[in-house]
Amino acid sequence: MSLKHKAFITGASSGIGQSMVAAYLAAGYAVEGIDCSPSVFASEPDYVHHQMDITDSVRLNGVFEAAEYASDNNVLINCAGTREICRIDELSLSLWERVFAVNVTASFVAGRAFCEQLVRHHRPGNAVNIASVSGLMGEPDRTAYVSSKHAVIGLTKQLALEYGKHHIRVNAIAPGVIRTPLTEPYYDNPAQMEKIQRGQFLPVLGETQDVAKAAMYLTSSDARFVTGSTLVIDGGWTIGKDL
Ligand SMILES: NC(=O)c1ccc[n+]([C@@H]2O[C@H](COP(=O)([O-])OP(=O)(O)OC[C@H]3O[C@@H](n4cnc5c(N)ncnc54)[C@H](O)[C@@H]3O)[C@@H](O)[C@H]2O)c1
């Protein structure tokens, strides 16, 4: 039987990426996950795991060169990410470069390889880059992360512009605070939680499914006229400041 739906998901082993894998498997997609950690979905029949560092660009390109592409829809979710919390005067160049290698360069390498393979095989598809509200505004002690997420939004527009003529759409999602292992320390800190709740204008906490559902929309035909955009999923974090 020919493959109808395929999704490639980086950062597939934790948090938002793990939720993406669950959502695309439930929607009947064959999923290839990429992450440096093992996956809880490893024994699922429709799941293939590539355990690797996504900054290995030769190996990352190889995943897209070797893959089988589907007839109805192919999806790439660039979700792997890392961030520093570090004063700007203490931020080393090597940490800055590491954050950019994971968040920006790997998204570029995977995004271009995916789009090129779709063009080569004449297959339909589209990509979503997981940016952040940190791609829309500054934040103390996160200079590399904030700069890298602004770059992810720029990369999204550029890939959308370059591959639009091939009917390939590329969009970004900018999540606010979502409960995952990355943000788990916030949830044990009442002062931090108060700050988060004051910073949002909806009295609701963000969950990984909020981001997975947005990706399902952006990668579906319902979003056929949407490209180069950034969908903000943040409970109102970026709409204004509490005076
Ligand atoms: N959680 C939030 O509040 C939040 C908010 C905005 C944006 N984001 C973004 O969402 C994405 C996912 O974040 P999360 O909260 O689920 O984080 P997470 O730490 O739970 O998951 C990140 C995953 O990426 C993988 N990864 C990191 N570096 C890698 C590398 N070099 N090679 C292979 N895999 C690597 C990790 O192993 C992990 O499985 C990130 O891009 C993050 O910046 C998260």
PDB file of C-alpha atoms and ligand atoms in Angstrom:
ATOM      1  CA  MET A   1       0.000   0.000   0.000  1.00  0.00           C
ATOM      2  CA  SER A   2       1.412   3.420  -0.860  1.00  0.00           C
ATOM      3  CA  LEU A   3       2.292   5.817   1.945  1.00  0.00           C
ATOM      4  CA  LYS A   4      -0.284   8.639   2.223  1.00  0.00           C
ATOM      5  CA  HIS A   5       0.948  10.819   5.099  1.00  0.00           C
ATOM      6  CA  LYS A   6       4.452  11.324   6.445  1.00  0.00           C
ATOM      7  CA  ALA A   7       5.805  13.557   9.227  1.00  0.00           C
ATOM      8  CA  PHE A   8       9.416  14.266  10.220  1.00  0.00           C
ATOM      9  CA  ILE A   9       9.683  15.690  13.741  1.00  0.00           C
ATOM     10  CA  THR A  10      12.896  16.919  15.369  1.00  0.00           C
ATOM     11  CA  GLY A  11      13.061  17.109  19.151  1.00  0.00           C
ATOM     12  CA  ALA A  12      10.705  14.124  19.085  1.00  0.00           C
ATOM     13  CA  SER A  13      11.628  12.628  22.473  1.00  0.00           C
ATOM     14  CA  SER A  14      10.397  15.259  24.904  1.00  0.00           C
ATOM     15  CA  GLY A  15       7.906  18.028  25.590  1.00  0.00           C
ATOM     16  CA  ILE A  16       6.298  19.680  22.557  1.00  0.00           C
ATOM     17  CA  GLY A  17       8.004  17.358  20.040  1.00  0.00           C
ATOM     18  CA  GLN A  18       6.778  14.230  21.860  1.00  0.00           C
ATOM     19  CA  SER A  19       3.254  15.642  21.803  1.00  0.00           C
ATOM     20  CA  MET A  20       3.637  16.284  18.054  1.00  0.00           C
ATOM     21  CA  VAL A  21       4.613  12.643  17.493  1.00  0.00           C
ATOM     22  CA  ALA A  22       1.511  11.478  19.399  1.00  0.00           C
ATOM     23  CA  ALA A  23      -0.742  13.846  17.395  1.00  0.00           C
ATOM     24  CA  TYR A  24       0.614  12.857  13.959  1.00  0.00           C
ATOM     25  CA  LEU A  25       0.568   9.111  14.775  1.00  0.00           C
ATOM     26  CA  ALA A  26      -3.055   9.488  15.945  1.00  0.00           C
ATOM     27  CA  ALA A  27      -3.863  11.246  12.648  1.00  0.00           C
ATOM     28  CA  GLY A  28      -2.540   8.236  10.693  1.00  0.00           C
ATOM     29  CA  TYR A  29       0.859   9.636   9.696  1.00  0.00           C
ATOM     30  CA  ALA A  30       4.013   7.541   9.410  1.00  0.00           C
ATOM     31  CA  VAL A  31       6.438   9.465  11.638  1.00  0.00           C
ATOM     32  CA  GLU A  32      10.229   9.744  11.546  1.00  0.00           C
ATOM     33  CA  GLY A  33      11.445  11.285  14.815  1.00  0.00           C
ATOM     34  CA  ILE A  34      14.892  12.815  15.266  1.00  0.00           C
ATOM     35  CA  ASP A  35      16.372  13.412  18.717  1.00  0.00           C
ATOM     36  CA  CYS A  36      19.575  12.783  20.669  1.00  0.00           C
ATOM     37  CA  SER A  37      17.522  10.922  23.312  1.00  0.00           C
ATOM     38  CA  PRO A  38      15.580   7.657  22.857  1.00  0.00           C
ATOM     39  CA  SER A  39      11.846   7.776  22.137  1.00  0.00           C
ATOM     40  CA  VAL A  40       8.892   6.347  24.065  1.00  0.00           C
ATOM     41  CA  PHE A  41       7.337   5.599  20.641  1.00  0.00           C
ATOM     42  CA  ALA A  42      10.226   3.346  19.503  1.00  0.00           C
ATOM     43  CA  SER A  43       8.043   0.218  19.378  1.00  0.00           C
ATOM     44  CA  GLU A  44       5.122   1.867  17.516  1.00  0.00           C
ATOM     45  CA  PRO A  45       4.755   0.249  14.078  1.00  0.00           C
ATOM     46  CA  ASP A  46       4.401   3.596  12.233  1.00  0.00           C
ATOM     47  CA  TYR A  47       7.329   5.241  14.038  1.00  0.00           C
ATOM     48  CA  VAL A  48      11.027   5.283  13.094  1.00  0.00           C
ATOM     49  CA  HIS A  49      13.515   6.940  15.453  1.00  0.00           C
ATOM     50  CA  HIS A  50      16.809   8.529  14.399  1.00  0.00           C
ATOM     51  CA  GLN A  51      18.837   8.948  17.565  1.00  0.00           C
ATOM     52  CA  MET A  52      21.401  11.605  16.660  1.00  0.00           C
ATOM     53  CA  ASP A  53      22.644  15.101  17.345  1.00  0.00           C
ATOM     54  CA  ILE A  54      20.860  17.382  14.871  1.00  0.00           C
ATOM     55  CA  THR A  55      23.958  19.549  14.594  1.00  0.00           C
ATOM     56  CA  ASP A  56      25.506  16.681  12.571  1.00  0.00           C
ATOM     57  CA  SER A  57      24.374  18.228   9.291  1.00  0.00           C
ATOM     58  CA  VAL A  58      25.723  15.434   7.074  1.00  0.00           C
ATOM     59  CA  ARG A  59      23.686  12.832   8.979  1.00  0.00           C
ATOM     60  CA  LEU A  60      20.663  15.147   9.151  1.00  0.00           C
ATOM     61  CA  ASN A  61      20.731  15.641   5.363  1.00  0.00           C
ATOM     62  CA  GLY A  62      21.048  11.856   5.002  1.00  0.00           C
ATOM     63  CA  VAL A  63      17.754  11.277   6.846  1.00  0.00           C
ATOM     64  CA  PHE A  64      15.898  13.308   4.197  1.00  0.00           C
ATOM     65  CA  GLU A  65      17.852  11.799   1.277  1.00  0.00           C
ATOM     66  CA  ALA A  66      17.064   8.215   2.377  1.00  0.00           C
ATOM     67  CA  ALA A  67      13.405   8.746   3.311  1.00  0.00           C
ATOM     68  CA  GLU A  68      10.295   7.590   1.528  1.00  0.00           C
ATOM     69  CA  TYR A  69       7.850  10.425   0.776  1.00  0.00           C
ATOM     70  CA  ALA A  70       4.065  10.190   0.920  1.00  0.00           C
ATOM     71  CA  SER A  71       1.513  10.851  -1.818  1.00  0.00           C
ATOM     72  CA  ASP A  72      -0.984  13.134   0.023  1.00  0.00           C
ATOM     73  CA  ASN A  73       0.968  15.187   2.567  1.00  0.00           C
ATOM     74  CA  ASN A  74       4.507  15.368   3.917  1.00  0.00           C
ATOM     75  CA  VAL A  75       5.269  17.419   7.018  1.00  0.00           C
ATOM     76  CA  LEU A  76       8.420  18.638   8.759  1.00  0.00           C
ATOM     77  CA  ILE A  77       8.230  20.012  12.310  1.00  0.00           C
ATOM     78  CA  ASN A  78      11.505  21.600  13.432  1.00  0.00           C
ATOM     79  CA  CYS A  79      11.033  21.373  17.194  1.00  0.00           C
ATOM     80  CA  ALA A  80      14.431  20.491  18.692  1.00  0.00           C
ATOM     81  CA  GLY A  81      15.700  23.444  20.642  1.00  0.00           C
ATOM     82  CA  THR A  82      17.995  24.520  23.401  1.00  0.00           C
ATOM     83  CA  ARG A  83      18.413  27.660  25.466  1.00  0.00           C
ATOM     84  CA  GLU A  84      20.851  29.270  27.844  1.00  0.00           C
ATOM     85  CA  ILE A  85      19.994  31.238  30.969  1.00  0.00           C
ATOM     86  CA  CYS A  86      23.113  33.311  31.414  1.00  0.00           C
ATOM     87  CA  ARG A  87      24.078  36.944  31.956  1.00  0.00           C
ATOM     88  CA  ILE A  88      25.156  38.622  28.719  1.00  0.00           C
ATOM     89  CA  ASP A  89      28.607  39.483  30.101  1.00  0.00           C
ATOM     90  CA  GLU A  90      29.168  35.804  30.931  1.00  0.00           C
ATOM     91  CA  LEU A  91      27.811  34.348  27.671  1.00  0.00           C
ATOM     92  CA  SER A  92      30.685  32.509  25.962  1.00  0.00           C
ATOM     93  CA  LEU A  93      31.004  32.462  22.197  1.00  0.00           C
ATOM     94  CA  SER A  94      30.868  28.653  22.263  1.00  0.00           C
ATOM     95  CA  LEU A  95      27.503  28.673  24.090  1.00  0.00           C
ATOM     96  CA  TRP A  96      26.155  31.303  21.638  1.00  0.00           C
ATOM     97  CA  GLU A  97      27.305  29.123  18.717  1.00  0.00           C
ATOM     98  CA  ARG A  98      25.802  25.947  20.234  1.00  0.00           C
ATOM     99  CA  VAL A  99      22.381  27.606  20.668  1.00  0.00           C
ATOM    100  CA  PHE A 100      22.493  28.834  17.047  1.00  0.00           C
ATOM    101  CA  ALA A 101      23.681  25.417  15.767  1.00  0.00           C
ATOM    102  CA  VAL A 102      20.693  23.618  17.333  1.00  0.00           C
ATOM    103  CA  ASN A 103      17.967  26.247  16.919  1.00  0.00           C
ATOM    104  CA  VAL A 104      18.869  27.883  13.605  1.00  0.00           C
ATOM    105  CA  THR A 105      21.410  25.920  11.545  1.00  0.00           C
ATOM    106  CA  ALA A 106      19.736  22.527  12.089  1.00  0.00           C
ATOM    107  CA  SER A 107      16.333  24.040  11.190  1.00  0.00           C
ATOM    108  CA  PHE A 108      17.885  25.436   8.003  1.00  0.00           C
ATOM    109  CA  VAL A 109      19.598  22.144   7.094  1.00  0.00           C
ATOM    110  CA  ALA A 110      16.464  20.050   7.765  1.00  0.00           C
ATOM    111  CA  GLY A 111      14.137  22.613   6.152  1.00  0.00           C
ATOM    112  CA  ARG A 112      16.149  22.936   2.955  1.00  0.00           C
ATOM    113  CA  ALA A 113      16.780  19.166   2.673  1.00  0.00           C
ATOM    114  CA  PHE A 114      13.062  18.414   3.187  1.00  0.00           C
ATOM    115  CA  CYS A 115      11.918  21.006   0.626  1.00  0.00           C
ATOM    116  CA  GLU A 116      14.542  19.919  -1.924  1.00  0.00           C
ATOM    117  CA  GLN A 117      13.445  16.270  -1.619  1.00  0.00           C
ATOM    118  CA  LEU A 118       9.775  17.233  -2.086  1.00  0.00           C
ATOM    119  CA  VAL A 119      10.712  19.134  -5.255  1.00  0.00           C
ATOM    120  CA  ARG A 120      12.876  16.258  -6.497  1.00  0.00           C
ATOM    121  CA  HIS A 121      10.189  13.605  -5.872  1.00  0.00           C
ATOM    122  CA  HIS A 122       7.274  15.876  -6.937  1.00  0.00           C
ATOM    123  CA  ARG A 123       5.532  15.332  -3.576  1.00  0.00           C
ATOM    124  CA  PRO A 124       3.293  17.794  -1.671  1.00  0.00           C
ATOM    125  CA  GLY A 125       4.218  19.035   1.766  1.00  0.00           C
ATOM    126  CA  ASN A 126       4.875  21.835   4.185  1.00  0.00           C
ATOM    127  CA  ALA A 127       6.972  22.672   7.232  1.00  0.00           C
ATOM    128  CA  VAL A 128       6.527  24.299  10.640  1.00  0.00           C
ATOM    129  CA  ASN A 129       9.378  25.779  12.658  1.00  0.00           C
ATOM    130  CA  ILE A 130       8.849  26.035  16.406  1.00  0.00           C
ATOM    131  CA  ALA A 131      10.057  29.535  17.214  1.00  0.00           C
ATOM    132  CA  SER A 132       8.995  31.201  20.493  1.00  0.00           C
ATOM    133  CA  VAL A 133       7.628  34.429  21.914  1.00  0.00           C
ATOM    134  CA  SER A 134      11.391  34.950  22.432  1.00  0.00           C
ATOM    135  CA  GLY A 135      11.493  35.378  18.635  1.00  0.00           C
ATOM    136  CA  LEU A 136       9.226  38.427  18.959  1.00  0.00           C
ATOM    137  CA  MET A 137      10.604  40.264  21.991  1.00  0.00           C
ATOM    138  CA  GLY A 138      13.645  40.428  24.253  1.00  0.00           C
ATOM    139  CA  GLU A 139      14.078  38.645  27.598  1.00  0.00           C
ATOM    140  CA  PRO A 140      16.760  39.092  30.282  1.00  0.00           C
ATOM    141  CA  ASP A 141      19.643  36.565  30.372  1.00  0.00           C
ATOM    142  CA  ARG A 142      18.635  34.750  27.166  1.00  0.00           C
ATOM    143  CA  THR A 143      20.655  36.662  24.538  1.00  0.00           C
ATOM    144  CA  ALA A 144      21.548  33.686  22.317  1.00  0.00           C
ATOM    145  CA  TYR A 145      18.102  32.080  22.625  1.00  0.00           C
ATOM    146  CA  VAL A 146      16.214  35.311  21.837  1.00  0.00           C
ATOM    147  CA  SER A 147      18.509  36.068  18.873  1.00  0.00           C
ATOM    148  CA  SER A 148      18.223  32.497  17.568  1.00  0.00           C
ATOM    149  CA  LYS A 149      14.415  32.474  17.755  1.00  0.00           C
ATOM    150  CA  HIS A 150      14.265  35.801  15.860  1.00  0.00           C
ATOM    151  CA  ALA A 151      16.449  34.074  13.239  1.00  0.00           C
ATOM    152  CA  VAL A 152      14.028  31.109  13.116  1.00  0.00           C
ATOM    153  CA  ILE A 153      11.208  33.494  12.186  1.00  0.00           C
ATOM    154  CA  GLY A 154      13.419  35.012   9.455  1.00  0.00           C
ATOM    155  CA  LEU A 155      14.331  31.535   8.193  1.00  0.00           C
ATOM    156  CA  THR A 156      10.629  30.650   8.062  1.00  0.00           C
ATOM    157  CA  LYS A 157       9.887  33.623   5.781  1.00  0.00           C
ATOM    158  CA  GLN A 158      12.893  32.872   3.582  1.00  0.00           C
ATOM    159  CA  LEU A 159      12.050  29.161   3.101  1.00  0.00           C
ATOM    160  CA  ALA A 160       8.415  30.138   2.394  1.00  0.00           C
ATOM    161  CA  LEU A 161       9.604  32.669  -0.199  1.00  0.00           C
ATOM    162  CA  GLU A 162      12.070  30.307  -1.909  1.00  0.00           C
ATOM    163  CA  TYR A 163       9.811  27.213  -2.076  1.00  0.00           C
ATOM    164  CA  GLY A 164       6.368  28.802  -2.487  1.00  0.00           C
ATOM    165  CA  LYS A 165       6.583  28.399  -6.267  1.00  0.00           C
ATOM    166  CA  HIS A 166       6.668  24.627  -5.666  1.00  0.00           C
ATOM    167  CA  HIS A 167       3.463  24.860  -3.556  1.00  0.00           C
ATOM    168  CA  ILE A 168       5.461  24.194  -0.384  1.00  0.00           C
ATOM    169  CA  ARG A 169       4.275  26.233   2.620  1.00  0.00           C
ATOM    170  CA  VAL A 170       6.523  27.072   5.588  1.00  0.00           C
ATOM    171  CA  ASN A 171       5.172  28.615   8.789  1.00  0.00           C
ATOM    172  CA  ALA A 172       6.303  29.179  12.370  1.00  0.00           C
ATOM    173  CA  ILE A 173       4.638  28.823  15.744  1.00  0.00           C
ATOM    174  CA  ALA A 174       5.638  31.131  18.598  1.00  0.00           C
ATOM    175  CA  PRO A 175       4.610  29.425  21.841  1.00  0.00           C
ATOM    176  CA  GLY A 176       4.531  31.242  25.154  1.00  0.00           C
ATOM    177  CA  VAL A 177       5.210  29.322  28.359  1.00  0.00           C
ATOM    178  CA  ILE A 178       4.331  25.642  27.838  1.00  0.00           C
ATOM    179  CA  ARG A 179       4.849  23.036  30.548  1.00  0.00           C
ATOM    180  CA  THR A 180       7.669  20.704  29.412  1.00  0.00           C
ATOM    181  CA  PRO A 181      10.954  19.452  30.907  1.00  0.00           C
ATOM    182  CA  LEU A 182      12.513  22.712  29.598  1.00  0.00           C
ATOM    183  CA  THR A 183      10.225  24.870  31.749  1.00  0.00           C
ATOM    184  CA  GLU A 184       9.522  22.396  34.591  1.00  0.00           C
ATOM    185  CA  PRO A 185      11.686  24.310  37.123  1.00  0.00           C
ATOM    186  CA  TYR A 186       9.259  27.294  36.777  1.00  0.00           C
ATOM    187  CA  TYR A 187       6.402  25.170  38.151  1.00  0.00           C
ATOM    188  CA  ASP A 188       8.173  24.548  41.486  1.00  0.00           C
ATOM    189  CA  ASN A 189       8.836  28.258  41.951  1.00  0.00           C
ATOM    190  CA  PRO A 190       5.769  30.230  43.177  1.00  0.00           C
ATOM    191  CA  ALA A 191       7.392  33.623  42.432  1.00  0.00           C
ATOM    192  CA  GLN A 192       8.131  32.531  38.849  1.00  0.00           C
ATOM    193  CA  MET A 193       4.584  31.171  38.394  1.00  0.00           C
ATOM    194  CA  GLU A 194       3.126  34.435  39.670  1.00  0.00           C
ATOM    195  CA  LYS A 195       5.269  36.333  37.160  1.00  0.00           C
ATOM    196  CA  ILE A 196       4.080  34.052  34.332  1.00  0.00           C
ATOM    197  CA  GLN A 197       0.417  34.404  35.279  1.00  0.00           C
ATOM    198  CA  ARG A 198       0.759  38.206  35.565  1.00  0.00           C
ATOM    199  CA  GLY A 199       2.473  38.311  32.159  1.00  0.00           C
ATOM    200  CA  GLN A 200      -0.391  36.540  30.377  1.00  0.00           C
ATOM    201  CA  PHE A 201      -3.859  37.974  29.800  1.00  0.00           C
ATOM    202  CA  LEU A 202      -5.617  34.587  29.851  1.00  0.00           C
ATOM    203  CA  PRO A 203      -5.755  32.817  33.228  1.00  0.00           C
ATOM    204  CA  VAL A 204      -4.795  29.521  31.560  1.00  0.00           C
ATOM    205  CA  LEU A 205      -1.480  27.613  31.510  1.00  0.00           C
ATOM    206  CA  GLY A 206      -0.059  26.476  28.160  1.00  0.00           C
ATOM    207  CA  GLU A 207       0.168  22.751  27.395  1.00  0.00           C
ATOM    208  CA  THR A 208       2.041  20.858  24.705  1.00  0.00           C
ATOM    209  CA  GLN A 209      -1.237  19.903  22.989  1.00  0.00           C
ATOM    210  CA  ASP A 210      -1.977  23.600  22.376  1.00  0.00           C
ATOM    211  CA  VAL A 211       1.105  23.715  20.146  1.00  0.00           C
ATOM    212  CA  ALA A 212       0.499  20.295  18.521  1.00  0.00           C
ATOM    213  CA  LYS A 213      -3.059  21.295  17.555  1.00  0.00           C
ATOM    214  CA  ALA A 214      -1.773  24.530  15.981  1.00  0.00           C
ATOM    215  CA  ALA A 215       0.764  22.509  13.971  1.00  0.00           C
ATOM    216  CA  MET A 216      -1.988  20.116  12.832  1.00  0.00           C
ATOM    217  CA  TYR A 217      -3.918  23.125  11.502  1.00  0.00           C
ATOM    218  CA  LEU A 218      -0.916  24.773   9.799  1.00  0.00           C
ATOM    219  CA  THR A 219       0.116  21.527   8.095  1.00  0.00           C
ATOM    220  CA  SER A 220      -3.425  20.701   6.894  1.00  0.00           C
ATOM    221  CA  SER A 221      -5.155  21.833   3.709  1.00  0.00           C
ATOM    222  CA  ASP A 222      -7.265  24.200   5.879  1.00  0.00           C
ATOM    223  CA  ALA A 223      -4.154  26.406   5.888  1.00  0.00           C
ATOM    224  CA  ARG A 224      -3.644  26.182   2.106  1.00  0.00           C
ATOM    225  CA  PHE A 225      -3.263  30.002   1.751  1.00  0.00           C
ATOM    226  CA  VAL A 226      -1.044  30.454   4.853  1.00  0.00           C
ATOM    227  CA  THR A 227       2.714  30.686   4.394  1.00  0.00           C
ATOM    228  CA  GLY A 228       5.606  32.602   5.954  1.00  0.00           C
ATOM    229  CA  SER A 229       3.430  33.416   8.961  1.00  0.00           C
ATOM    230  CA  THR A 230       4.027  33.071  12.699  1.00  0.00           C
ATOM    231  CA  LEU A 231       1.116  31.787  14.768  1.00  0.00           C
ATOM    232  CA  VAL A 232       1.432  33.037  18.353  1.00  0.00           C
ATOM    233  CA  ILE A 233       0.104  30.595  20.992  1.00  0.00           C
ATOM    234  CA  ASP A 234       0.866  32.385  24.260  1.00  0.00           C
ATOM    235  CA  GLY A 235      -2.234  33.133  26.391  1.00  0.00           C
ATOM    236  CA  GLY A 236      -1.680  36.804  25.569  1.00  0.00           C
ATOM    237  CA  TRP A 237       1.949  37.012  26.731  1.00  0.00           C
ATOM    238  CA  THR A 238       2.978  39.294  23.844  1.00  0.00           C
ATOM    239  CA  ILE A 239      -0.127  41.484  23.511  1.00  0.00           C
ATOM    240  CA  GLY A 240       0.799  44.044  26.150  1.00  0.00           C
ATOM    241  CA  LYS A 241       2.375  44.765  29.490  1.00  0.00           C
ATOM    242  CA  ASP A 242       0.703  44.942  32.899  1.00  0.00           C
ATOM    243  CA  LEU A 243       1.324  48.496  34.187  1.00  0.00           C
TER     244      LEU A 243
HETATM  245  N1  LIG B   1       8.348  24.917  26.621  1.00  0.00           N
HETATM  246  C1  LIG B   1       8.180  26.181  26.327  1.00  0.00           C
HETATM  247  O1  LIG B   1       7.656  26.971  27.142  1.00  0.00           O
HETATM  248  C2  LIG B   1       8.579  26.710  24.972  1.00  0.00           C
HETATM  249  C3  LIG B   1       8.175  28.005  24.639  1.00  0.00           C
HETATM  250  C4  LIG B   1       8.526  28.524  23.407  1.00  0.00           C
HETATM  251  C5  LIG B   1       9.251  27.759  22.515  1.00  0.00           C
HETATM  252  N2  LIG B   1       9.634  26.506  22.869  1.00  0.00           N
HETATM  253  C6  LIG B   1      10.411  25.752  21.877  1.00  0.00           C
HETATM  254  O2  LIG B   1       9.785  24.522  21.640  1.00  0.00           O
HETATM  255  C7  LIG B   1      10.761  23.546  21.273  1.00  0.00           C
HETATM  256  C8  LIG B   1      10.615  22.327  22.163  1.00  0.00           C
HETATM  257  O3  LIG B   1      10.802  22.726  23.505  1.00  0.00           O
HETATM  258  P1  LIG B   1      10.356  21.829  24.751  1.00  0.00           P
HETATM  259  O4  LIG B   1       9.898  22.766  25.784  1.00  0.00           O
HETATM  260  O5  LIG B   1       9.494  20.720  24.295  1.00  0.00           O
HETATM  261  O6  LIG B   1      11.801  21.318  25.195  1.00  0.00           O
HETATM  262  P2  LIG B   1      12.317  19.889  25.697  1.00  0.00           P
HETATM  263  O7  LIG B   1      13.635  20.197  26.314  1.00  0.00           O
HETATM  264  O8  LIG B   1      11.277  19.181  26.486  1.00  0.00           O
HETATM  265  O9  LIG B   1      12.530  19.097  24.322  1.00  0.00           O
HETATM  266  C9  LIG B   1      13.541  19.450  23.425  1.00  0.00           C
HETATM  267  C10 LIG B   1      13.981  18.185  22.697  1.00  0.00           C
HETATM  268  O10 LIG B   1      14.991  18.581  21.746  1.00  0.00           O
HETATM  269  C11 LIG B   1      16.025  17.610  21.804  1.00  0.00           C
HETATM  270  N3  LIG B   1      17.297  18.199  21.405  1.00  0.00           N
HETATM  271  C12 LIG B   1      17.885  19.304  21.929  1.00  0.00           C
HETATM  272  N4  LIG B   1      19.076  19.499  21.337  1.00  0.00           N
HETATM  273  C13 LIG B   1      19.236  18.503  20.436  1.00  0.00           C
HETATM  274  C14 LIG B   1      20.263  18.154  19.530  1.00  0.00           C
HETATM  275  N5  LIG B   1      21.385  18.875  19.420  1.00  0.00           N
HETATM  276  N6  LIG B   1      20.092  17.072  18.741  1.00  0.00           N
HETATM  277  C15 LIG B   1      18.965  16.320  18.846  1.00  0.00           C
HETATM  278  N7  LIG B   1      17.957  16.591  19.688  1.00  0.00           N
HETATM  279  C16 LIG B   1      18.096  17.672  20.473  1.00  0.00           C
HETATM  280  C17 LIG B   1      16.090  17.174  23.272  1.00  0.00           C
HETATM  281  O11 LIG B   1      16.731  15.916  23.436  1.00  0.00           O
HETATM  282  C18 LIG B   1      14.612  17.140  23.644  1.00  0.00           C
HETATM  283  O12 LIG B   1      14.043  15.860  23.400  1.00  0.00           O
HETATM  284  C19 LIG B   1      12.123  24.248  21.406  1.00  0.00           C
HETATM  285  O13 LIG B   1      12.524  24.695  20.142  1.00  0.00           O
HETATM  286  C20 LIG B   1      11.819  25.413  22.320  1.00  0.00           C
HETATM  287  O14 LIG B   1      12.702  26.498  22.106  1.00  0.00           O
HETATM  288  C21 LIG B   1       9.327  25.959  24.078  1.00  0.00           C
END
